Amino acid sequence: KSINQPNNILINQSTNRSLNTRNTEAIMSQDTTAAPNMSMPPVVRRIAEQTPESPAPICVLVVGMAGSGKTTLMSQLQDSTMHYDDEEDEADEESKDNKEIKGGDDKGQEEQGQDDGNDTDTKPPPKEEEGSKNIKQKEKNKGLPAYCINLDPATLDVPYSPSIDIRDTVDYKQVMKQHRLGPNGAIMTSLNLYATKFDQVIRILEDRADEKKLPEFLLVDTPGQIEAFTWSASGAILSESLASTFPTVMVFVVDTVRCASSPNTFMSNMLYACSMYYRTRLPLVICFNKTDVCSHEFCMEWMRDFQEFQEALDNARSEGDGGGGESGFYDSLTRSLSLVLDEFYTEFSKNACGVSAVTGDGIDEFWEKIRQAASVDFEEYIDDLKHRIEEQGA
């Protein structure tokens, strides 16, 4: 089908078929971006051809629960890599890229963003008067502009400038109306629809990379309902398409303040991290956000030493957090999980860091962790990808 399709046409055509996970997988299986006889994905070539002066672009998938400050962090990351001299050129390129994917007119865009705001971390961060520290960080990272992609169809507004935006292609409000869906179902369906056109996004990114017009970092913002992205067929299509084209790192944004309130909350976040790592097999960087409110050092200590975590559980129980019955079972389960998964947490701590999405503290360390994960840990993903390709070709 022609790429030049207005927003409402994409949605109207979809009403004639059931947009469930199985149909989405069937649609995408017919659209092979690589020839059957092609032995290796493009990411292998890009890694082999990269040089210290011209490294391969790194794709950063930013994932986090609603309220973790994920979208505000996206804004801070973009600011830390902003090329002030090229702002006008970047704005022109962003408009061009979105038009290539969306096509047609802008009908239906007035309705976009009028949803009820499912992702609570889309609120723009407050303006900080203490700009000297941020300016120094921006100057240090100057020359590394980030290319942002928004994959959250339900957000009202974003505090950063996306080069490619799912809202320009899929109208979330119309999906809810036409398919009689709730907020989460509409997000899932919107991702399913976008997955059917994501090969065009990959083509745009590849063309820009081949022309050396793509920056070092591709920042991808995802929905706050993380299960809609990490555990769906469309989410797997999007993440695997990016990972087979560019070195890709997944960032899990954790609310440090909530972890400080309860060791059980910390354990829940670690289980989420393990499940996403198991699902995607991508290098994982755990980013403890909101360090301007609460230091993340206690989280790092809990990850390195399970005995420290056990002591924290004892303290929480003595203060009335753990009791009999169900609470006692929950406490016992948390202790067992901390012992069983201690090896994984110790490994995760190597790629963990603390940042503040508001003040910008820890951003430099964050970029170091991203580069390290993309250069070292991503090799394991490449080996696994080659093995899967060989199995499919056998």
XYZ file of C-alpha atoms in Angstrom:
394
model
C 0.000 0.000 0.000
C 1.086 3.538 -0.633
C 2.796 5.273 2.234
C 0.812 8.424 1.505
C -2.278 7.561 3.500
C -4.055 9.993 5.811
C -4.510 9.118 9.439
C -8.218 8.256 9.279
C -7.732 5.887 6.312
C -5.254 3.785 8.251
C -7.761 3.367 11.063
C -10.838 2.841 8.860
C -9.188 0.078 6.867
C -8.283 -1.681 10.085
C -11.932 -2.026 11.133
C -12.421 -4.822 8.620
C -10.080 -7.138 10.447
C -9.550 -8.190 14.024
C -6.557 -6.367 15.423
C -5.434 -8.989 17.845
C -1.910 -10.194 18.486
C -2.142 -13.175 16.144
C -3.250 -11.059 13.170
C -0.485 -8.542 13.792
C 2.116 -11.295 13.770
C 0.658 -12.667 10.522
C 0.774 -9.239 8.881
C 4.368 -8.605 9.859
C 5.508 -12.089 8.865
C 4.569 -11.251 5.280
C 6.680 -8.071 5.280
C 10.251 -9.308 5.269
C 12.675 -6.410 5.438
C 15.576 -8.671 4.473
C 15.919 -11.163 1.672
C 15.662 -14.832 2.699
C 19.217 -15.510 1.568
C 20.621 -12.600 3.533
C 22.790 -14.202 6.205
C 23.297 -11.323 8.610
C 21.140 -8.375 9.751
C 22.240 -4.776 9.022
C 23.453 -4.212 12.589
C 26.362 -6.614 12.029
C 27.565 -4.561 9.077
C 27.200 -1.285 10.964
C 29.235 -2.546 13.903
C 31.936 -3.871 11.581
C 32.160 -0.592 9.655
C 32.128 1.774 12.620
C 35.222 3.765 13.590
C 36.077 5.839 16.683
C 35.426 8.968 14.615
C 32.165 7.614 13.189
C 30.546 5.146 15.617
C 27.368 3.273 14.787
C 24.224 5.003 16.106
C 23.009 3.573 19.410
C 19.277 3.008 19.877
C 18.103 3.607 23.461
C 14.688 2.128 24.325
C 13.437 4.021 27.385
C 10.922 1.948 29.368
C 9.361 2.723 32.728
C 6.157 2.597 34.726
C 3.773 5.533 34.665
C 4.986 8.095 37.170
C 8.629 7.021 37.082
C 9.645 10.207 35.254
C 10.450 8.410 32.017
C 9.241 11.100 29.617
C 10.783 13.903 31.667
C 14.052 11.975 31.513
C 13.706 11.834 27.739
C 13.573 15.627 27.692
C 16.659 15.887 29.888
C 18.560 13.410 27.715
C 17.706 15.326 24.573
C 18.738 18.604 26.197
C 22.070 17.135 27.276
C 22.917 16.277 23.672
C 21.303 19.240 21.939
C 23.115 20.942 19.072
C 22.038 24.531 19.534
C 23.550 25.679 16.249
C 21.513 23.125 14.295
C 18.080 23.601 15.910
C 16.464 24.972 12.740
C 17.923 22.217 10.556
C 16.759 19.550 13.030
C 13.225 20.985 13.047
C 13.089 20.737 9.251
C 14.338 17.127 9.317
C 11.807 16.157 12.017
C 8.909 17.515 9.970
C 10.182 15.726 6.872
C 10.556 12.339 8.611
C 7.058 12.438 10.098
C 5.519 13.336 6.745
C 7.277 10.401 5.071
C 5.636 7.972 7.496
C 2.261 9.669 7.885
C 1.685 10.883 4.346
C -1.432 12.683 3.121
C -3.007 15.580 4.977
C -3.210 16.224 8.690
C -6.896 15.334 9.038
C -7.801 14.144 12.485
C -4.760 15.692 14.168
C -6.906 18.220 16.023
C -8.328 15.308 18.000
C -4.894 13.990 18.926
C -3.693 14.573 22.422
C -7.207 15.145 23.810
C -7.116 11.849 25.676
C -7.313 11.555 29.410
C -3.559 11.317 29.929
C -2.797 7.711 30.793
C 0.939 8.239 31.251
C 1.318 10.474 34.262
C 4.980 11.225 33.546
C 4.256 13.324 30.459
C 3.940 16.542 32.448
C 6.660 19.003 31.383
C 9.340 19.433 34.032
C 9.458 22.688 35.973
C 11.802 25.356 34.715
C 14.960 25.382 36.796
C 16.678 28.640 37.631
C 19.970 26.907 38.441
C 20.977 26.432 34.843
C 24.744 26.601 35.245
C 25.148 22.876 35.960
C 22.937 21.873 33.033
C 24.786 24.239 30.695
C 28.106 22.651 31.628
C 26.724 19.173 30.937
C 25.299 20.275 27.600
C 28.608 21.835 26.600
C 30.425 18.644 27.591
C 28.137 16.516 25.429
C 27.807 19.063 22.641
C 28.212 17.407 19.284
C 26.141 14.364 20.276
C 22.590 15.401 19.351
C 19.891 12.837 20.032
C 17.215 11.741 17.558
C 13.947 11.157 19.450
C 11.097 8.809 18.540
C 7.795 8.799 20.440
C 5.925 5.478 20.572
C 3.333 6.540 23.166
C 0.077 7.170 21.254
C -1.918 8.273 24.315
C 0.260 11.060 25.656
C -1.215 14.544 25.620
C 2.070 16.359 25.170
C 5.773 15.592 25.370
C 8.427 17.948 26.778
C 10.929 17.010 24.066
C 10.980 17.359 20.282
C 10.323 13.981 18.617
C 11.691 13.519 15.123
C 9.204 10.684 14.529
C 5.907 10.542 16.429
C 3.370 7.700 16.439
C 0.608 10.281 17.024
C 1.200 11.648 13.523
C 0.277 8.255 12.064
C -2.283 6.684 14.418
C -5.110 8.613 16.101
C -5.477 7.120 19.568
C -8.865 8.728 20.250
C -10.324 7.426 16.994
C -9.042 3.932 17.797
C -10.931 4.046 21.103
C -14.142 5.204 19.425
C -14.147 2.931 16.383
C -13.119 -0.242 18.207
C -14.897 0.559 21.498
C -11.751 0.024 23.516
C -10.518 1.215 26.866
C -7.279 3.161 27.324
C -4.954 0.158 27.546
C -6.649 -1.708 24.701
C -6.397 1.371 22.497
C -2.683 1.706 23.244
C -2.148 -1.935 22.295
C -4.164 -1.567 19.091
C -2.352 1.652 18.162
C 0.983 -0.126 18.532
C -0.343 -2.991 16.404
C -1.328 -0.546 13.666
C 1.994 1.254 13.820
C 3.892 -2.030 13.651
C 2.404 -2.636 10.192
C 4.159 0.524 8.972
C 7.315 0.348 11.073
C 9.386 -0.906 8.151
C 9.060 2.625 6.782
C 10.516 4.035 9.994
C 13.441 1.630 9.735
C 13.968 2.637 6.106
C 14.117 6.320 7.052
C 16.608 5.632 9.839
C 18.776 3.466 7.590
C 18.846 6.117 4.869
C 19.869 8.798 7.334
C 22.520 6.525 8.837
C 23.968 5.685 5.416
C 24.134 9.401 4.628
C 25.885 10.043 7.975
C 22.991 12.279 9.033
C 21.980 10.192 12.018
C 23.391 11.251 15.423
C 25.046 8.975 17.927
C 21.880 8.298 19.930
C 18.336 7.303 18.959
C 16.064 7.854 21.953
C 12.797 5.892 21.835
C 10.034 6.784 24.310
C 7.533 4.005 25.068
C 4.088 3.911 26.772
C 3.919 4.060 30.557
C 1.850 0.864 30.431
C 5.044 -1.122 29.956
C 3.309 -4.493 29.519
C 1.640 -3.108 26.377
C 5.086 -2.695 24.860
C 7.371 -5.307 26.396
C 4.915 -8.238 26.403
C 3.034 -7.707 23.155
C 3.693 -8.966 19.640
C 3.850 -5.414 18.297
C 6.343 -4.398 20.993
C 8.551 -7.339 20.054
C 8.330 -6.347 16.386
C 9.337 -2.757 17.120
C 12.216 -3.607 19.452
C 13.597 -6.438 17.310
C 13.394 -4.303 14.172
C 15.485 -1.612 15.840
C 17.908 -4.107 17.398
C 18.532 -5.820 14.060
C 19.403 -2.454 12.497
C 21.337 -0.589 15.207
C 23.104 -1.495 18.464
C 20.233 -1.272 20.945
C 20.104 -0.853 24.712
C 16.986 -1.008 26.886
C 16.777 1.465 29.773
C 14.439 0.656 32.659
C 13.568 3.826 34.594
C 12.877 3.148 38.287
C 11.233 5.523 40.761
C 13.831 5.705 43.546
C 11.444 7.400 45.973
C 8.962 4.535 45.778
C 11.735 1.992 46.319
C 12.811 3.864 49.449
C 9.295 3.602 50.854
C 9.275 -0.209 50.772
C 11.803 -2.986 50.024
C 8.943 -4.921 48.434
C 8.541 -2.168 45.840
C 12.237 -2.441 45.048
C 11.875 -6.198 44.588
C 8.894 -5.692 42.261
C 10.972 -3.376 40.082
C 13.813 -5.886 39.953
C 11.382 -8.600 38.856
C 10.182 -6.299 36.095
C 13.783 -5.763 35.037
C 14.428 -9.513 34.924
C 11.260 -10.160 32.923
C 12.126 -7.499 30.326
C 15.675 -8.799 30.043
C 14.338 -12.326 29.568
C 11.773 -11.158 27.006
C 13.954 -8.908 24.823
C 17.452 -10.348 25.467
C 18.760 -6.819 24.995
C 21.429 -5.178 27.177
C 19.668 -3.600 30.150
C 20.604 -0.384 31.956
C 18.683 0.244 35.188
C 18.247 3.973 35.719
C 17.214 5.069 39.226
C 15.424 8.371 38.678
C 14.546 11.231 41.063
C 17.906 11.265 42.856
C 17.318 14.951 43.589
C 14.651 13.778 46.062
C 16.244 10.561 47.330
C 19.727 9.115 46.821
C 19.904 5.834 44.928
C 22.881 4.436 46.853
C 20.684 2.194 49.004
C 19.318 0.561 45.819
C 22.835 -0.081 44.549
C 23.759 -1.609 47.901
C 20.701 -3.864 47.866
C 21.629 -5.070 44.384
C 25.231 -5.856 45.338
C 24.588 -7.451 48.734
C 21.442 -9.475 49.412
C 22.188 -9.438 53.155
C 21.710 -5.670 53.166
C 18.353 -6.215 51.523
C 17.419 -8.863 54.095
C 18.226 -6.395 56.871
C 16.046 -3.778 55.188
C 13.181 -6.288 55.161
C 13.725 -6.962 58.873
C 13.630 -3.255 59.624
C 10.474 -2.783 57.576
C 8.774 -5.671 59.390
C 9.776 -4.340 62.802
C 8.243 -0.993 61.861
C 4.936 -2.682 61.078
C 5.359 -3.342 57.334
C 5.224 -7.096 57.731
C 2.716 -8.998 59.828
C 0.965 -12.282 59.866
C -1.162 -13.948 57.243
C -0.790 -12.577 53.746
C 1.887 -10.039 54.706
C 3.960 -12.839 56.206
C 3.700 -14.837 53.001
C 4.632 -11.777 50.943
C 7.646 -11.153 53.165
C 8.777 -14.766 52.827
C 8.345 -14.646 49.049
C 10.393 -11.455 48.797
C 13.215 -12.992 50.829
C 13.277 -16.093 48.666
C 13.347 -14.052 45.475
C 16.226 -11.938 46.749
C 18.273 -15.104 47.282
C 17.364 -16.814 44.027
C 17.878 -13.746 41.845
C 20.934 -12.391 43.646
C 23.230 -13.391 40.775
C 21.133 -11.445 38.259
C 20.961 -8.334 40.439
C 24.733 -8.378 40.889
C 25.120 -8.432 37.113
C 22.540 -5.674 36.654
C 24.356 -3.438 39.144
C 27.245 -3.080 36.686
C 24.936 -1.193 34.321
C 22.922 0.678 36.949
C 23.126 4.390 37.634
C 21.233 7.203 39.313
C 19.957 10.322 37.566
C 17.685 13.263 38.156
C 15.397 14.038 35.243
C 14.811 17.525 36.674
C 18.315 18.760 37.547
C 20.324 16.610 35.128
C 22.554 15.068 37.800
C 24.109 11.765 36.710
C 23.469 12.231 32.979
C 27.155 11.914 32.081
C 27.412 8.594 33.929
C 24.218 7.496 32.186
C 25.768 8.015 28.736
C 28.869 6.090 29.817
C 26.694 3.131 30.854
C 24.852 3.274 27.521
C 28.074 3.232 25.501
C 29.470 0.401 27.599
C 26.327 -1.714 27.217
C 26.169 -1.060 23.464
C 29.807 -1.987 22.873
C 30.237 -4.933 25.247
C 26.887 -6.433 26.272
C 25.284 -6.093 22.843
C 27.756 -8.662 21.478
C 25.822 -11.351 23.345
C 22.637 -10.254 21.602
C 24.397 -10.421 18.222
C 25.595 -13.962 18.933
C 22.079 -14.978 19.956
C 20.632 -13.294 16.855
C 23.053 -15.147 14.576
C 22.134 -18.420 16.267
C 18.416 -17.798 15.709
C 19.024 -16.928 12.053
C 20.973 -20.155 11.565
C 18.182 -22.171 13.193
C 15.556 -20.594 10.940
C 17.673 -21.229 7.857
C 18.296 -24.859 8.744
